Coordinates of C-alpha atoms in Angstrom, one line a residue:
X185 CA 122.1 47.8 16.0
X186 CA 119.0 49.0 18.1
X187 CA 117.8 46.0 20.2
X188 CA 114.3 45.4 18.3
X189 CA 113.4 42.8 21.3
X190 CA 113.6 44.4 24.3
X191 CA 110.4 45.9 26.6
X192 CA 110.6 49.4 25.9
X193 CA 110.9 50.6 30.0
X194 CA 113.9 47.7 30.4
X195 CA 117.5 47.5 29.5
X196 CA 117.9 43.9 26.9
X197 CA 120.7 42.9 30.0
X198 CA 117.2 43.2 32.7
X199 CA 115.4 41.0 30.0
X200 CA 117.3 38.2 29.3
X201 CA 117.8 38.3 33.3
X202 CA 113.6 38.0 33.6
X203 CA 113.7 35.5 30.7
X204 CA 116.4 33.2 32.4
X205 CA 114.6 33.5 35.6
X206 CA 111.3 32.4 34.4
X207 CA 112.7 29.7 32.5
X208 CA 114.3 28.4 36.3
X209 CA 110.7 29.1 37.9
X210 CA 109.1 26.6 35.2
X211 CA 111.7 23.9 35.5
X212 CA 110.3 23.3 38.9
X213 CA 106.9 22.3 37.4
X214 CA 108.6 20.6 34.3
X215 CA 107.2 17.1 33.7
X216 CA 110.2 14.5 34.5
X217 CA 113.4 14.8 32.4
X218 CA 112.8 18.4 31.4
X219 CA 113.4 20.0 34.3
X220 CA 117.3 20.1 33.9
X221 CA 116.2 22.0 30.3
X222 CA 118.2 25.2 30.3
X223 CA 116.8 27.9 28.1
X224 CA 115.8 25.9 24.7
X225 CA 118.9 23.3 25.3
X226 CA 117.5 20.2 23.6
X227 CA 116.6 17.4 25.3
X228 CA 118.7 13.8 25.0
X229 CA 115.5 11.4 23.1
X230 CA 117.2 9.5 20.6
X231 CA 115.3 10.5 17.9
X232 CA 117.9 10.6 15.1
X233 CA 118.2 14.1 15.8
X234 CA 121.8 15.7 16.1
X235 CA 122.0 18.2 18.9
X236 CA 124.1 21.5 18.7
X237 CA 124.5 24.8 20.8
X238 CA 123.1 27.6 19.1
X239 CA 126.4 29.6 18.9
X240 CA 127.7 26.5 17.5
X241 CA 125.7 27.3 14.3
X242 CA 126.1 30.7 13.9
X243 CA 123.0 31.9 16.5
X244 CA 123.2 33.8 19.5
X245 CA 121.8 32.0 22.0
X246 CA 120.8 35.2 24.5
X247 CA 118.7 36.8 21.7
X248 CA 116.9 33.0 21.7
X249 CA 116.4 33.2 25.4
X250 CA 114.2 36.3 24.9
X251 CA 111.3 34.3 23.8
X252 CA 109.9 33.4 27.5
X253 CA 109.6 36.9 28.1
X254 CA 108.5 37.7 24.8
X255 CA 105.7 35.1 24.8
X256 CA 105.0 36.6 27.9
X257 CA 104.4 40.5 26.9
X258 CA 101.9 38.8 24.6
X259 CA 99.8 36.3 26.6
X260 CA 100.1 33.8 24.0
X261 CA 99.1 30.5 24.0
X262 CA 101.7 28.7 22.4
X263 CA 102.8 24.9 23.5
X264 CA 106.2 24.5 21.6
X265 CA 109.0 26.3 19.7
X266 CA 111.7 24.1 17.9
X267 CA 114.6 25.5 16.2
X268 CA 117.0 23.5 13.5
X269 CA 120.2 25.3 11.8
X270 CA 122.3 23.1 9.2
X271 CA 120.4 19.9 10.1
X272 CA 121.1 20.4 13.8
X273 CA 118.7 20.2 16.4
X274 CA 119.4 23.3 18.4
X275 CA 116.7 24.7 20.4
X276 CA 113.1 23.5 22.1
X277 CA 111.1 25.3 25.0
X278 CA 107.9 23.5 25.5
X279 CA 104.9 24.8 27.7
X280 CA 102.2 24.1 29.6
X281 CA 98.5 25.3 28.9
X282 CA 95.2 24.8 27.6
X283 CA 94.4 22.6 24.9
X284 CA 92.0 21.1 22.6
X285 CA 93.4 17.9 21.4
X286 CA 91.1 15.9 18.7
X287 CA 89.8 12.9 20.7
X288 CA 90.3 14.0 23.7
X289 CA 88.8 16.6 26.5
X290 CA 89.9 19.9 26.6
X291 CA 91.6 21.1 29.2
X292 CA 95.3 21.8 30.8
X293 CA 98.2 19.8 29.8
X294 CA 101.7 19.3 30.0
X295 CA 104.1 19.5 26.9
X296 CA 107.4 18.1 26.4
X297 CA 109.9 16.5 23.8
X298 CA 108.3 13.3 23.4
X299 CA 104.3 14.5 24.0
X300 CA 102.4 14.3 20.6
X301 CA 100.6 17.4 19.5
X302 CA 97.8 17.9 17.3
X303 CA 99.5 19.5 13.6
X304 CA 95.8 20.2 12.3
X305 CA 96.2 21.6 8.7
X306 CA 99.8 21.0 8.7
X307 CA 98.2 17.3 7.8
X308 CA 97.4 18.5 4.4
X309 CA 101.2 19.5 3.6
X310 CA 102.3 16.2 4.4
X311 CA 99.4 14.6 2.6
X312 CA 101.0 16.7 -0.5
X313 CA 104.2 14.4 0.2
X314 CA 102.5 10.7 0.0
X315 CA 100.7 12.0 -3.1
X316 CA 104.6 12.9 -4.7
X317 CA 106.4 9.2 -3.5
X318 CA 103.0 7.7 -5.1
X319 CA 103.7 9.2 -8.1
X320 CA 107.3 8.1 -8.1
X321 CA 106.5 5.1 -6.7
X322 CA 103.9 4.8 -10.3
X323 CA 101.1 4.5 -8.3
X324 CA 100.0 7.7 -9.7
X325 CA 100.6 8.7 -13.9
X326 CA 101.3 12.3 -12.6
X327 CA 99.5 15.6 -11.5
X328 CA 97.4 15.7 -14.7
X329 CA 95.3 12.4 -13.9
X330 CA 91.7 13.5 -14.0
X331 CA 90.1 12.8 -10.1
X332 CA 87.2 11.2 -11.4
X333 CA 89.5 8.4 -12.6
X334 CA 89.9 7.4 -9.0
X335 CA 86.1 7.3 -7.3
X336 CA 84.3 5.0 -10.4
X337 CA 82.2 4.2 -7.9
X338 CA 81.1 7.7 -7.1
X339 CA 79.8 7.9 -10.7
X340 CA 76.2 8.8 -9.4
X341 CA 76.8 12.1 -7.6
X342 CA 79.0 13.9 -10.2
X343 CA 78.4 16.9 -10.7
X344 CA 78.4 18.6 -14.6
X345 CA 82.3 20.1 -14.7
X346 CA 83.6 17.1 -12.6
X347 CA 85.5 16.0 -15.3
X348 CA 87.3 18.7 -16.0
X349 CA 89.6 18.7 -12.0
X350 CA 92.9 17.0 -12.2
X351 CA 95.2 15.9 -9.2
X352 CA 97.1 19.4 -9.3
X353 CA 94.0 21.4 -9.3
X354 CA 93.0 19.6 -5.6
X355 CA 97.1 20.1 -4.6
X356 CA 96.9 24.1 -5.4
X357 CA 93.3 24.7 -4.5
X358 CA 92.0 25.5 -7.9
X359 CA 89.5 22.9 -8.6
X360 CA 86.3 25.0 -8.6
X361 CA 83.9 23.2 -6.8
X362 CA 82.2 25.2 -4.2
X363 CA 83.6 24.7 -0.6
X364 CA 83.3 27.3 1.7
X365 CA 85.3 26.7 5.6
X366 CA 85.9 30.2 6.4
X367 CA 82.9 30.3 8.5
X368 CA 82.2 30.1 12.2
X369 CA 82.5 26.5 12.9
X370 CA 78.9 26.1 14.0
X371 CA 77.8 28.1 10.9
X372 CA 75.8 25.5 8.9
X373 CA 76.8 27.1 5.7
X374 CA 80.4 25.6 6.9
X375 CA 81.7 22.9 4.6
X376 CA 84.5 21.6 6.8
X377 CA 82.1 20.0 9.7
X378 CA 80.5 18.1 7.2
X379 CA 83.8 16.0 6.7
X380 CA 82.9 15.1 10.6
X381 CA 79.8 14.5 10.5
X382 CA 78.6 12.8 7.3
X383 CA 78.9 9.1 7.0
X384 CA 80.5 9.4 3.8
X385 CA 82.8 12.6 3.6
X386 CA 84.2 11.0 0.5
X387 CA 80.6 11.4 -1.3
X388 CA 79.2 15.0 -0.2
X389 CA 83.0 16.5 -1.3
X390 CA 82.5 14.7 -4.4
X391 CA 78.5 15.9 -4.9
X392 CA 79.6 19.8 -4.8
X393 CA 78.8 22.1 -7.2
X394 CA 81.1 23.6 -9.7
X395 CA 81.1 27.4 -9.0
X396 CA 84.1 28.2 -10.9
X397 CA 86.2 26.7 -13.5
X398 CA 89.3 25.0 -12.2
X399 CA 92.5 26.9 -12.1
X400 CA 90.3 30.7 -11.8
X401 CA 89.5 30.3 -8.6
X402 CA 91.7 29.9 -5.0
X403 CA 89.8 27.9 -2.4
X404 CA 90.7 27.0 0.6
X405 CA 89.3 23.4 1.1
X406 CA 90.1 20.5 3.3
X407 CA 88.1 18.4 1.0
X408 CA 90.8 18.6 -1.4
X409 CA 92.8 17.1 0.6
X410 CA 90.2 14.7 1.6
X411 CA 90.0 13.4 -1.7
X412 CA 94.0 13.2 -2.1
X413 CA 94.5 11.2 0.9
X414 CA 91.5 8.6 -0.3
X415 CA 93.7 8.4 -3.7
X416 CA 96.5 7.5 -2.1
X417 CA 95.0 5.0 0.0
X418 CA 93.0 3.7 -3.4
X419 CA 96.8 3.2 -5.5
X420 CA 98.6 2.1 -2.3
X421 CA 96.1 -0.3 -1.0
X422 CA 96.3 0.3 2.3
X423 CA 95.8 3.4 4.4
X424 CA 96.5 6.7 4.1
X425 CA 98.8 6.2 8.1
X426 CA 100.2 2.7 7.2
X427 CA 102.1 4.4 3.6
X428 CA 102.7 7.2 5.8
X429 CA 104.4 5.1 8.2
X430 CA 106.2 3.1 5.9
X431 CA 106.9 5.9 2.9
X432 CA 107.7 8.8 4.7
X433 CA 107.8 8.8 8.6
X434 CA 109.7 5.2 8.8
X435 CA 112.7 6.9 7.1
X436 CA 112.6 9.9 9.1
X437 CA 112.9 8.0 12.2
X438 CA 109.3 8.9 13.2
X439 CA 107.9 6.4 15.3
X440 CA 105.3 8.1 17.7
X441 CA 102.7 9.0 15.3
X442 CA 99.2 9.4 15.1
X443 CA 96.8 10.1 12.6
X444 CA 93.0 10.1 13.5
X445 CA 90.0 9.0 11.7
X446 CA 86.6 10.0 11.2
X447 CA 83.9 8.3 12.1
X448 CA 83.2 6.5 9.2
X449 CA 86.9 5.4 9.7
X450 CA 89.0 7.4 7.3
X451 CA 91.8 8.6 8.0
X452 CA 91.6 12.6 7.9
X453 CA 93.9 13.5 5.3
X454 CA 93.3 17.6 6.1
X455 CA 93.9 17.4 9.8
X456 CA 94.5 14.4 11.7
X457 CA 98.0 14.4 12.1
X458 CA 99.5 14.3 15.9
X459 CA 103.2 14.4 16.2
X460 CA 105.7 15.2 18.6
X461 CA 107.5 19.1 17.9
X462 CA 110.0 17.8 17.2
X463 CA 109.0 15.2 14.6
X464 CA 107.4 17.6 12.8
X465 CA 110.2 19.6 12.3
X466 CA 111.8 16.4 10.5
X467 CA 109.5 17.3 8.1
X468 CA 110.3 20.5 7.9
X469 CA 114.5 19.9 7.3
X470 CA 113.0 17.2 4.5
X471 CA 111.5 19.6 2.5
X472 CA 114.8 22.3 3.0
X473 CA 116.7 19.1 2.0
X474 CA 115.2 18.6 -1.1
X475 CA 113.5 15.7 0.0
X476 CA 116.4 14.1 1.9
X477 CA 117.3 12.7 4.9
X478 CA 120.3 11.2 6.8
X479 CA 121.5 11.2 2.8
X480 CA 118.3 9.2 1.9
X481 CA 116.2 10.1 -0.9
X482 CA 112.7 10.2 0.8
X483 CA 110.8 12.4 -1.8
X484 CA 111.9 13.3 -5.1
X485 CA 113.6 16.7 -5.0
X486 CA 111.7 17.6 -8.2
X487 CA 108.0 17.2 -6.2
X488 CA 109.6 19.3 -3.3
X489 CA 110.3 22.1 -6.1
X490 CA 107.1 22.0 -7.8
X491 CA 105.3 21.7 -4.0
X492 CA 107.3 25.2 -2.7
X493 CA 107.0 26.8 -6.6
X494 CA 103.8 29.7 -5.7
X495 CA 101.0 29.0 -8.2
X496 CA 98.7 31.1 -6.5
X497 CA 97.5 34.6 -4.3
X498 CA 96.4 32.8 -1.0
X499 CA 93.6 35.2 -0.3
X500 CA 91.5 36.0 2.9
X501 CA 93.1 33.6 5.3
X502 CA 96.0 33.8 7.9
X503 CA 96.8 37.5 6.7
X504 CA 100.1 39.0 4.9
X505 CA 101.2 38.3 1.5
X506 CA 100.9 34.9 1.0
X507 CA 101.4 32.4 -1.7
X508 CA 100.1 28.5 -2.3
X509 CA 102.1 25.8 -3.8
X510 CA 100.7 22.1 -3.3
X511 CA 99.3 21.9 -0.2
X512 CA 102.4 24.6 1.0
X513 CA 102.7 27.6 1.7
X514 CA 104.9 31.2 0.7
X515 CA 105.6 33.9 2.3
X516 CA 108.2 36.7 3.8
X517 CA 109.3 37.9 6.9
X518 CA 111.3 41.7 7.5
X519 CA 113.9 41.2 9.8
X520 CA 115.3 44.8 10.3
X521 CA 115.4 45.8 6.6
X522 CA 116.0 42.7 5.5
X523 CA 113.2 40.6 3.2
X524 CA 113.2 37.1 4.7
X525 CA 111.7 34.4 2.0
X526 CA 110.5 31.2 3.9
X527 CA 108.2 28.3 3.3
X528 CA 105.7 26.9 5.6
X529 CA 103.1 24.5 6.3
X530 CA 99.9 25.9 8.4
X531 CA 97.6 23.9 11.0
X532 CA 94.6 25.7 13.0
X533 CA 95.7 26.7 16.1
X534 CA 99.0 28.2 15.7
X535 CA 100.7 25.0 14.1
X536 CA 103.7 26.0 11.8
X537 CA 106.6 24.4 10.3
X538 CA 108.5 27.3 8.7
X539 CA 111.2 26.6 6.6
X540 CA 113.7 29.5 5.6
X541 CA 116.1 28.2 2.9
X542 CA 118.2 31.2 2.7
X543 CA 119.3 30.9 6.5
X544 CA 119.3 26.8 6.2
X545 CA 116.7 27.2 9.3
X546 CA 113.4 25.4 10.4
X547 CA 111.7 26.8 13.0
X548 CA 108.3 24.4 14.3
X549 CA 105.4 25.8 16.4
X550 CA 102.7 24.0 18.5
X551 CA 100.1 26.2 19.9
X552 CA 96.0 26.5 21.2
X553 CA 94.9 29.6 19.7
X554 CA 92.0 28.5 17.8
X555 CA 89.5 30.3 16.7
X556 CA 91.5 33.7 18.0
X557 CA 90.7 36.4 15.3
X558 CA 94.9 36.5 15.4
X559 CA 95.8 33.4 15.3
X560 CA 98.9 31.9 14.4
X561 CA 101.0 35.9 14.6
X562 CA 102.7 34.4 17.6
X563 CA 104.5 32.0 16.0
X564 CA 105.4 34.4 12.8
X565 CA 106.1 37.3 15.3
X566 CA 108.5 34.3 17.3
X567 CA 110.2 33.7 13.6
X568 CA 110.8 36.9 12.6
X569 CA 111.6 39.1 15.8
X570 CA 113.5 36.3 17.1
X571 CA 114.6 33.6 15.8
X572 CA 115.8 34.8 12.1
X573 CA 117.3 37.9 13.7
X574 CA 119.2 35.6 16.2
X575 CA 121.4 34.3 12.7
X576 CA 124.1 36.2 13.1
X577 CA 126.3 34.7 9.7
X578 CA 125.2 34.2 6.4
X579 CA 125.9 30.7 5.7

């Protein structure tokens, strides 16, 4: 099989040889504990995650080692690149470079197993996940609930159609109110700042126009989420982080977590999330689980179903062929001839959990490519000319 991986004026022997090296040349600069890392072995954190060798799973661990010099022919900015086969942690590189962490200045910093990285819109997958264990928890009736049942006290900015947007029309991005984030994030025609700088977010997602009828029209809109994580809170009682902490990350053996707020002090549903690699890719073996963990039933396998079932033609944003679930993502890979089906949850900036059930794989990305008119390929390029060609069995 022609070596798809190599550069095209080197033997695949003189690469790996680079990619080792360059991998030695970093572990000088490592932060503390990482610096006996050898090519993606996981580190030792006691996280609840099992630890395996590549080959050990049916992966070949030279075609893994590529990915230094792969990154490297493409002057990515990626941060992060975890690997799990059959519930087994099996490979993490992590990377310095420049960031732009919410909260914080940006700048160059130092990543590494137990560092916390922004997930961005990957927030809004796992936001899809408190909304399923409310609804088997009975804090919710189910998808159908009409949204306006939740904000009574909103009452005064509805606009005419309103009533007609249920739960699953904010979880699939079909509600039809008008929301437009595509734009340059200075663009004052951009809906998404607004969630930042309004007092009440809550209230100017909830005064939007209807421009389409709900389940016509695919939107991308954090609001939607903005509004699911407030109905959480609303059932639960308590914040949208504490029932995160208790429902879904306690459970998962997730305790370095951080989910920021606002400025009117809400917790931000669509993007706040910041988790360690790692941790994120516990969420990520959940979902390929059916909602499991460690033999726990964390989320009902039926939500994870209807969550990864493609209700609609994702159009206009991240490229490729791409389908939306609630608050997931579908899409495919070719991996030589092969169609790869995967899942995935998306966050600006290169963050991706892809999960690929048909390899029982779950590959994690943590990157700083925002705003880049490409971003995000490196970690789909990383997934499919890498790590799913690196599977060399079929179970």
């Amino acid at each position: 099989m022609r070596d798809r991986f190599s550069l095209t004026s080197l033997s695949a022997s003189l690469v790996l040889a680079l990619t080792v090296s360059a991998t030695h040349l970093r572990a000088e600069s490592m932060p503390p504990g990482q610096a006996d890392q050898a090519c993606g072995s996981p580190s030792s954190v006691d996280d609840g995650w099992e630890i395996a060798s590549p080959d050990s799973v049916g992966m070949d661990t030279a075609q893994l080692c590529t990915l230094v010099a792969r990154l490297a022919q493409r002057s990515t900015a990626v941060h992060s690149v975890v690997v799990v086969r059959h519930g087994k942690l099996v490979f993490e590189q992590y990377f310095a470079g420049y960031d732009q962490p919410w909260g914080q200045p940006d700048g160059q910093y130092e990543f590494a197993a137990t560092i916390r990285h922004d997930m961005r819109s990957v927030s809004k997958s796992v936001t899809s996940l408190l909304v399923g264990i409310a609804i088997d928890r009975k804090l919710i009736a189910g998808v159908d609930e009409p949204v306006l049942k939740f904000f009574p006290d909103y009452a005064s900015v509805k606009q005419p159609g309103w009533d007609a947007i249920t739960i699953r029309h904010l979880l699939t991005m079909s509600s039809g109110f008008k929301w437009d984030e595509a734009r340059a994030w200075t663009d004052p025609k951009n809906d998404e700042p607004r969630l930042v700088t309004e007092p009440d977010p809550l209230g100017y997602v909830l005064s939007r126009p209807i421009a389409a009828p709900p389940d016509t029209l695919w939107t991308y809109s954090g609001g939607s989420t903005e509004l699911l994580g407030n109905i959480v809170e609303r059932v639960s009682k308590q914040s949208l982080e504490a029932f995160a902490r208790e429902a879904l990350f306690q459970p998962l053996g997730i305790t370095d977590v951080e989910w920021k707020a606002y400025k009117n002090g809400k917790i931000a549903a669509a993007a706040g999330l910041r988790l360690r690699p790692r941790d994120a890719a516990k969420i990520g073996q959940l979902v390929l689980s059916r909602g499991q963990w460690n033999g726990r039933q964390v989320v009902p396998a039926d939500w994870i179903a209807q969550s990864i079932t493609p209700r609609f033609q994702a159009v206009g944003l991240f490229g490729g062929t791409l389908f939306y679930g609630y608050q997931w993502w579908m899409g495919r890979s070719l991996a030589g001839s092969k169609e790869i089906k995967w899942v995935g949850a998306f966050g600006w900036g290169g963050q991706r959990i892809f999960i690929v059930p048909g390899l029982d794989l779950v590959m994690m990305t943590t990157a700083a490519q925002y705003g880049q008119p490409k971003e995000g390929l490196a970690a789909i390029d990383i997934l499919s000319n890498i790590v799913i060609p690196s599977v060399h069995d079929a179970h």
